[in-house]
CSV table of C-alpha atoms and ligand atoms in Angstrom, one decimal:
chain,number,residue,atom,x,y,z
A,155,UNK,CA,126.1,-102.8,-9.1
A,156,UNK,CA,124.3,-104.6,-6.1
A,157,UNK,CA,122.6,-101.6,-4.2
A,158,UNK,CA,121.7,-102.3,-0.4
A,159,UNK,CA,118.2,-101.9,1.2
A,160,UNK,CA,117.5,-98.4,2.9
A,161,UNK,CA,117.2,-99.1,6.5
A,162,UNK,CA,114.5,-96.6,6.6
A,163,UNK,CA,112.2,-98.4,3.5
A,164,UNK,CA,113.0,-102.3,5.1
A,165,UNK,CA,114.6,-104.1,8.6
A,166,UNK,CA,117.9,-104.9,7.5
A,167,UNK,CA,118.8,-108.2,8.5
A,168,UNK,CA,122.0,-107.7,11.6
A,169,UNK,CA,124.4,-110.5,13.3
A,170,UNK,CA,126.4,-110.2,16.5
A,171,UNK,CA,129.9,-108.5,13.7
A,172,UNK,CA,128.6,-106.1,12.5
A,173,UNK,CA,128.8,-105.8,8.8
A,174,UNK,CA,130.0,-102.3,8.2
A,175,UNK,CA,132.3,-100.0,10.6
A,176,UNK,CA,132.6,-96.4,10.1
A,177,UNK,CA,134.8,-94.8,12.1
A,178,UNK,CA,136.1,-90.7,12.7
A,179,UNK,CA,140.0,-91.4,13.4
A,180,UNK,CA,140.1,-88.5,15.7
A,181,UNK,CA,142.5,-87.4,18.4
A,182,UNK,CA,145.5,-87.5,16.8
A,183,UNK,CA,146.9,-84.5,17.4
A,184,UNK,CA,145.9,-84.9,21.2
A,185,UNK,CA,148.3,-87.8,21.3
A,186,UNK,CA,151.3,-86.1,19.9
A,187,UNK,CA,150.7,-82.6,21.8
A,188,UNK,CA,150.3,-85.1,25.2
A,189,UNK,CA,153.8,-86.9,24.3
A,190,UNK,CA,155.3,-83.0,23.0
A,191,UNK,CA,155.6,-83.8,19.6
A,192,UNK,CA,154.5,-82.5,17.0
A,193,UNK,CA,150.7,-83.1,15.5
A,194,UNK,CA,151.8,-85.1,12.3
A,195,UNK,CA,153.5,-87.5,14.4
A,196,UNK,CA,150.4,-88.3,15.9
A,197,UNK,CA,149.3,-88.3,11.9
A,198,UNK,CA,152.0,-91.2,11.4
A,199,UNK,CA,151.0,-92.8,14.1
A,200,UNK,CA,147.3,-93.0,13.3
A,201,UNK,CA,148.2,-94.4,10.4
A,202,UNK,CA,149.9,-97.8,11.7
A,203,UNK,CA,146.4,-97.6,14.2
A,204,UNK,CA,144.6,-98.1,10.5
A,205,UNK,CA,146.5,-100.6,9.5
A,206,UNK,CA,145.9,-102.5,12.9
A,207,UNK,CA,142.3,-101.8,12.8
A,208,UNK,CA,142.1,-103.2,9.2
A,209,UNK,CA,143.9,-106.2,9.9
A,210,UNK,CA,141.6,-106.7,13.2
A,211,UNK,CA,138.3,-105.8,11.1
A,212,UNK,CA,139.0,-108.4,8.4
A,213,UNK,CA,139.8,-111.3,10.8
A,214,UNK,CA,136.6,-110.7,13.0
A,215,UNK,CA,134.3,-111.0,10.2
A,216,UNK,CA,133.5,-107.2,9.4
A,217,UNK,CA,133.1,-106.7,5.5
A,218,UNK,CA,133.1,-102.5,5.2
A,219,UNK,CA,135.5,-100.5,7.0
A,220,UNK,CA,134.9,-96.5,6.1
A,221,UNK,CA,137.3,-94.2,8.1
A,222,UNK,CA,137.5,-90.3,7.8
A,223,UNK,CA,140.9,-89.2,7.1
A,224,UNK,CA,139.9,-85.6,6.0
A,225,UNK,CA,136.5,-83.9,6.3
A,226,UNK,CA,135.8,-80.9,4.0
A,227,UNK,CA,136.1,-78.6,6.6
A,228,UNK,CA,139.6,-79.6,7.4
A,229,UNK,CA,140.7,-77.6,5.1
A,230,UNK,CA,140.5,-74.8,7.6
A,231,UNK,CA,143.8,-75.8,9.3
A,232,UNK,CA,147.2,-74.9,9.0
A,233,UNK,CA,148.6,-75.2,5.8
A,234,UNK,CA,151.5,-76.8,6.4
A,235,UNK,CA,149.4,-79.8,8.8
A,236,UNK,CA,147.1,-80.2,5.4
A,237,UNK,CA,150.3,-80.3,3.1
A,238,UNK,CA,151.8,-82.7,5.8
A,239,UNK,CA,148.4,-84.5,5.8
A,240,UNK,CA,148.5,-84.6,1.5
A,241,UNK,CA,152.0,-85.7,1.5
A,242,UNK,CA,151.7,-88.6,4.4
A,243,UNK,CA,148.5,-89.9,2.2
A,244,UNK,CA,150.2,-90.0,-1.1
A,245,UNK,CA,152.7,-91.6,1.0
A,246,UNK,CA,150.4,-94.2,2.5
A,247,UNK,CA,148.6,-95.1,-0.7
A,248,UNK,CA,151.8,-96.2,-2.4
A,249,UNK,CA,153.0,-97.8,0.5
A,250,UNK,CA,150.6,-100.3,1.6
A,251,UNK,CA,148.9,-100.2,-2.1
A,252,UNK,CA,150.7,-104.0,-3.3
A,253,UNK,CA,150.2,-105.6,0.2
A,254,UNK,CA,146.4,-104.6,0.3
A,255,UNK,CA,145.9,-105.7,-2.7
A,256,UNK,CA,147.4,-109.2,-2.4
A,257,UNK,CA,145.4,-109.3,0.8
A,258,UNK,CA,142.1,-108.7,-1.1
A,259,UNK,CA,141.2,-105.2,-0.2
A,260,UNK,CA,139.2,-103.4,-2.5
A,261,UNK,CA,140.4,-99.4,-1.8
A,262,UNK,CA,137.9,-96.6,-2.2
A,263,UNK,CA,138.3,-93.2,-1.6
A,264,UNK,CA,135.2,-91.4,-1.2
A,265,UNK,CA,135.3,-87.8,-1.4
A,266,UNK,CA,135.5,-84.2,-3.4
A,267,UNK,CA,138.5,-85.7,-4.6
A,268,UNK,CA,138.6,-82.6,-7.3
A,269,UNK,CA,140.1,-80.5,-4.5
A,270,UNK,CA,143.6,-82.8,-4.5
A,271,UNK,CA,146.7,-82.1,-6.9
A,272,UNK,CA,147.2,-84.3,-9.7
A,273,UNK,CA,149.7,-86.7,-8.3
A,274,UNK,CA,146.9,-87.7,-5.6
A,275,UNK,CA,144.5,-88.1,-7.7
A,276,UNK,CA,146.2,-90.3,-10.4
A,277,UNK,CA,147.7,-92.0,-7.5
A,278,UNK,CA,143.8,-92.6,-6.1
A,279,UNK,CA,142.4,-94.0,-9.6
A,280,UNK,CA,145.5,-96.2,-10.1
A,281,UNK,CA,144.7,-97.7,-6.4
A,282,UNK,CA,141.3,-98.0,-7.1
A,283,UNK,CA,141.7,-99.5,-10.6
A,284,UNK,CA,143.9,-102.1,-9.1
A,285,UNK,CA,142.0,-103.1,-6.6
A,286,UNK,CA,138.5,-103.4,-7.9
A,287,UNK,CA,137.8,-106.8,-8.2
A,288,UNK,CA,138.5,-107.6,-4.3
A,289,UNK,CA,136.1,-109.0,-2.1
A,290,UNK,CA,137.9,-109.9,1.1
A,291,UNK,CA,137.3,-106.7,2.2
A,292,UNK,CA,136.2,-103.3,1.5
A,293,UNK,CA,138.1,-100.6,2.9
A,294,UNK,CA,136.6,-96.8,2.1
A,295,UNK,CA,138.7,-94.0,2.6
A,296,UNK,CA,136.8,-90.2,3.2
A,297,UNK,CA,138.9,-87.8,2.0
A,298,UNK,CA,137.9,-84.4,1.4
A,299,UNK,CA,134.3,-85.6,2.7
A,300,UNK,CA,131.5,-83.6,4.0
A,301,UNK,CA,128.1,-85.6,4.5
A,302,UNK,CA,125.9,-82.4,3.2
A,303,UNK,CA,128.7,-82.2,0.2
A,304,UNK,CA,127.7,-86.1,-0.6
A,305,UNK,CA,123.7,-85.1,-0.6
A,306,UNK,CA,124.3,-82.1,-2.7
A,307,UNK,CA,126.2,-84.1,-4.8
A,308,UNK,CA,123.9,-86.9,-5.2
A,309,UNK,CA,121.0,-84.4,-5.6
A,310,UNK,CA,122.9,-83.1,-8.5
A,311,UNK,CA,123.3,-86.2,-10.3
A,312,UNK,CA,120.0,-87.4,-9.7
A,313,UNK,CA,118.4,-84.9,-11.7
A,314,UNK,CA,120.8,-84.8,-14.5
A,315,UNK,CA,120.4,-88.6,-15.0
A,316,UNK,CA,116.7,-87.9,-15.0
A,317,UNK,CA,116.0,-84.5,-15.5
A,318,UNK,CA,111.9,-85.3,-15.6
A,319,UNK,CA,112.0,-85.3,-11.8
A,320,UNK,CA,112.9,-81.6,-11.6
A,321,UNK,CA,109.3,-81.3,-13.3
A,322,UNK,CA,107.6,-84.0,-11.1
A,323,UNK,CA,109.6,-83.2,-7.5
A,324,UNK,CA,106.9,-85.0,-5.7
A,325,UNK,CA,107.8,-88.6,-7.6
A,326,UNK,CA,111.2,-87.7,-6.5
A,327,UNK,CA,111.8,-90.7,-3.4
A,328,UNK,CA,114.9,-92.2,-1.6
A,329,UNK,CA,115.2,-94.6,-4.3
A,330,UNK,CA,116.1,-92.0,-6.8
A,331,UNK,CA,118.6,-90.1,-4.8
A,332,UNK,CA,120.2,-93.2,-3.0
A,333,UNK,CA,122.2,-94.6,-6.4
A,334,UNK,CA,124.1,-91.4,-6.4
A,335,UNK,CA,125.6,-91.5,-2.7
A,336,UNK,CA,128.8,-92.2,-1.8
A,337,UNK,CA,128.5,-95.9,-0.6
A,338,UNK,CA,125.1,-96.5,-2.4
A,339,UNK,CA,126.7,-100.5,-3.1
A,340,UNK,CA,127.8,-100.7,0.6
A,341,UNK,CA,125.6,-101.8,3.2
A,342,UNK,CA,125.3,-98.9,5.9
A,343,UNK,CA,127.3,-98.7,8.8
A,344,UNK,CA,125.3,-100.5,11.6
A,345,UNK,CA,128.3,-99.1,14.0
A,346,UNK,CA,129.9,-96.2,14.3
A,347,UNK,CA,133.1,-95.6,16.3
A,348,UNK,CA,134.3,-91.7,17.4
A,349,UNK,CA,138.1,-91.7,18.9
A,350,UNK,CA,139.4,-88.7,21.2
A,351,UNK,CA,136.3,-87.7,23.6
A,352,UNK,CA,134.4,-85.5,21.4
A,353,UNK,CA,130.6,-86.6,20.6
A,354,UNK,CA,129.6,-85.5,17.5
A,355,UNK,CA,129.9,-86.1,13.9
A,356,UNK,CA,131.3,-83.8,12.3
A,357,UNK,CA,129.7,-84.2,8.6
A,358,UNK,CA,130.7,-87.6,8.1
A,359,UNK,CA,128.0,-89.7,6.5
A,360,UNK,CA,125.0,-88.3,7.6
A,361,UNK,CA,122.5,-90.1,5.8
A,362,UNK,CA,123.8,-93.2,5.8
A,363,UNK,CA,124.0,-92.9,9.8
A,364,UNK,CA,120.2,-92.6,9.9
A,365,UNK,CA,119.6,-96.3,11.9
A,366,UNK,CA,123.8,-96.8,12.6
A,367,UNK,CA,124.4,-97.5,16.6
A,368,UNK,CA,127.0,-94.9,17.8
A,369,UNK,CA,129.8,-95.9,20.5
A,370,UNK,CA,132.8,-93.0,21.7
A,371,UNK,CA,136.2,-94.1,23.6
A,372,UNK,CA,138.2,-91.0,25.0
A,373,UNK,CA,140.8,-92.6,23.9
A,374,UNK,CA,143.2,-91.6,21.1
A,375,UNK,CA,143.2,-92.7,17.6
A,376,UNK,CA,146.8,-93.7,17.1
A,377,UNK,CA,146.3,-96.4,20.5
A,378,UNK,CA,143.3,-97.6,18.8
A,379,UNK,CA,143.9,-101.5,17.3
A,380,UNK,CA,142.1,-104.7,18.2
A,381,UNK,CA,141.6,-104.9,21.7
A,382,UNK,CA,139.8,-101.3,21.3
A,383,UNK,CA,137.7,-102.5,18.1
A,384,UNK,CA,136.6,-105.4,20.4
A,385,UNK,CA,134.9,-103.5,23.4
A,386,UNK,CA,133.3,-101.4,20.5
A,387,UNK,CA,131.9,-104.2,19.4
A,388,UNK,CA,130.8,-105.3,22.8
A,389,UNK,CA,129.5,-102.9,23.2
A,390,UNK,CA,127.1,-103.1,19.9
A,391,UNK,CA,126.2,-106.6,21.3
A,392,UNK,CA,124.1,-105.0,24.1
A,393,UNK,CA,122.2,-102.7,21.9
A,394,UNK,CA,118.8,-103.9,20.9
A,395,UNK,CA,118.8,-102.4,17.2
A,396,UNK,CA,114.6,-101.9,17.0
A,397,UNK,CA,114.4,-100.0,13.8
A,398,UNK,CA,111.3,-98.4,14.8
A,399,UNK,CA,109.2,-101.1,16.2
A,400,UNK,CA,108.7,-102.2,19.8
A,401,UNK,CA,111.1,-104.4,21.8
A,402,UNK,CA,108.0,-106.7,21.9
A,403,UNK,CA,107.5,-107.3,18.5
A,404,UNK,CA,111.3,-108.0,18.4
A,405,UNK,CA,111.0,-110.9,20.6
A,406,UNK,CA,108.2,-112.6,18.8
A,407,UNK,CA,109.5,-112.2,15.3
A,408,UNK,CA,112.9,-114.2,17.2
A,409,UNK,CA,110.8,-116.8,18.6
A,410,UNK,CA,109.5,-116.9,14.9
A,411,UNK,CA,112.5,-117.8,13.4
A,412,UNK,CA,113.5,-120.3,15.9
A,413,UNK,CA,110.3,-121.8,15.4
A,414,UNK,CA,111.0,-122.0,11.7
A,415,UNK,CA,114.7,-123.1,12.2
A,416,UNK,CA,113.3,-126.2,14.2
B,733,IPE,C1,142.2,-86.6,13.4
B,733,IPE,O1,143.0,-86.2,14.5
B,733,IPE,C2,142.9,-86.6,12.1
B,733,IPE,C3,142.4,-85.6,11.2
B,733,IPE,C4,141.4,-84.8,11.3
B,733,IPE,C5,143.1,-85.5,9.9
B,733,IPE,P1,143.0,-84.6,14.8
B,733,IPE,O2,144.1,-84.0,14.0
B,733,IPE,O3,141.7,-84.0,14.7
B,733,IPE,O4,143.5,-84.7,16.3
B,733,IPE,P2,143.0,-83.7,17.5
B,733,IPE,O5,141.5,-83.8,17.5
B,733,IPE,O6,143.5,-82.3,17.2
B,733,IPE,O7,143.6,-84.3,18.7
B,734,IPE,C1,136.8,-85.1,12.1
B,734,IPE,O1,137.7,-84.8,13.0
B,734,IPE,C2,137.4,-85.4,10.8
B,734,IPE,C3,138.4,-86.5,10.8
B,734,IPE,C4,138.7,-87.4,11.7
B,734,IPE,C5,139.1,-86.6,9.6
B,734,IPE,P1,138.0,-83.2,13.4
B,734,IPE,O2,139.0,-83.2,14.5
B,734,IPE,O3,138.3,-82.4,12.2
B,734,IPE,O4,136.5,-82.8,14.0
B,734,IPE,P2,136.1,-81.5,14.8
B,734,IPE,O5,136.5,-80.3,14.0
B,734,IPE,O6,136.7,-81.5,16.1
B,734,IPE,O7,134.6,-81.6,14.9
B,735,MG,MG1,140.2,-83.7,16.0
């Protein structure tokens, strides 16, 4: 399994696309409630705004999509909007499974994916199975995700994989821990989208966020497709990504690589 570089332990090498897009779907029920209907419609909805966004992510050149479809705190809602949210998944995943897969998307779901019921989950691993050996694209799904649930997690496996560390906790260093997160063999995001006005994050990936440029629309999820993707990525295009050194230094180490393109 390739593992990518830390972007805190080496520069990672960026292009005008970015490479990876993670992105909290949010606002959803803001578009149903502003049309008076009822939240899971603007569920449905946001799902054919996936499917758009895919499509539009995959012809541009980005490799990694990750979206948030269900945090581990969304578990506080209404039941019946999570059991609508469990059913429209299931749904979704059995759906779109055969056409994803003959358009070379490799499916993950990332995720405490112990919480679901039985028909989810064998419906996850079949997906998953299926799709493995894609490389068009890589499309990650959070589901039942929490960011400190994913360090935890990682911690935990860490040090039953090498259980001399809980001994020696000052050898312990990112490159121990950073096997075990969710989406150690993806490159991390280098943007991150937020639908639906609100400006945080909301315990999606916080570690792998650590260098990731951030960009908010108030607009909602389900309107979301390519024209919205592409001002997101304009909008990446005027950042200057310095990953802690000086805007200086960035500007001689471009002149050095035209000078060594020449
Ligand atoms: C995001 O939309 C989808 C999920 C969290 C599942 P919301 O359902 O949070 O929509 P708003 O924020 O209430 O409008
Ligand atoms: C974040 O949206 C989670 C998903 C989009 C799945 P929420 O709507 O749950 O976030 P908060 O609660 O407003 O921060
Ligand atoms: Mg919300």
């Amino acid at each position: 399994m390739a593992l990518f570089k830390s972007s805190t332990q080496e520069v990672p090498t960026t292009g005008a696309i970015p490479k990876h897009i993670a992105i909290v779907m949010d606002g959803n029920g803001r578009w149903a409630k502003s049309r008076l209907l009822p939240r899971v419609a603007g569920h449905k909805k946001g799902v054919d705004a996936l499917r758009r966004t895919v499509q539009a992510c995959a012809e541009v050149g980005v490799e990694y999509l990750t979206v948030f479809a269900f945090s581990s705190e969304n578990w506080r809602r209404p039941a019946e909007e999570v059991s609508l949210l469990m059913k429209l998944f299931i749904r979704v995943l059995r759906k779109d499974l055969e056409s994803m897969h003959s358009e070379g998307i490799r499916l993950r779901i990332v995720g405490d994916l112990s919480a679901f019921e039985p028909e989810l989950r064998a419906a996850i691993d079949y997906a998953q199975e299926l799709t493995r050996n894609n490389t068009r694209f890589n499309l990650n799904v959070a589901a039942n995700y929490g960011g400190r649930w994913d360090i935890l997690q990682a911690t935990r496996q860490m040090l039953i994989q090498n259980p001399e560390l809980a001994q020696h906790p000052e050898q312990i260093t990112e490159a121990n821990l950073q096997p075990h997160l969710c989406l150690s063999d993806c490159p991390e995001p280098d943007l991150f989208v937020r639908t639906g006005g609100e400006q945080r994050v909301s315990n999606f990936l916080i570690w792998q966020l650590a260098y990731t440029e951030f960009y908010f629309t108030d607009r909602y999820w389900p309107d979301f497709g390519k024209p919205l993707l592409m001002e997101a990525i304009a909008s990446y295009n005027q950042r200057e990504r310095r990953f802690g050194r000086t805007s200086e230094q960035l500007g001689l180490s471009a002149q050095a690589d035209r000078a060594s393109a020449n």
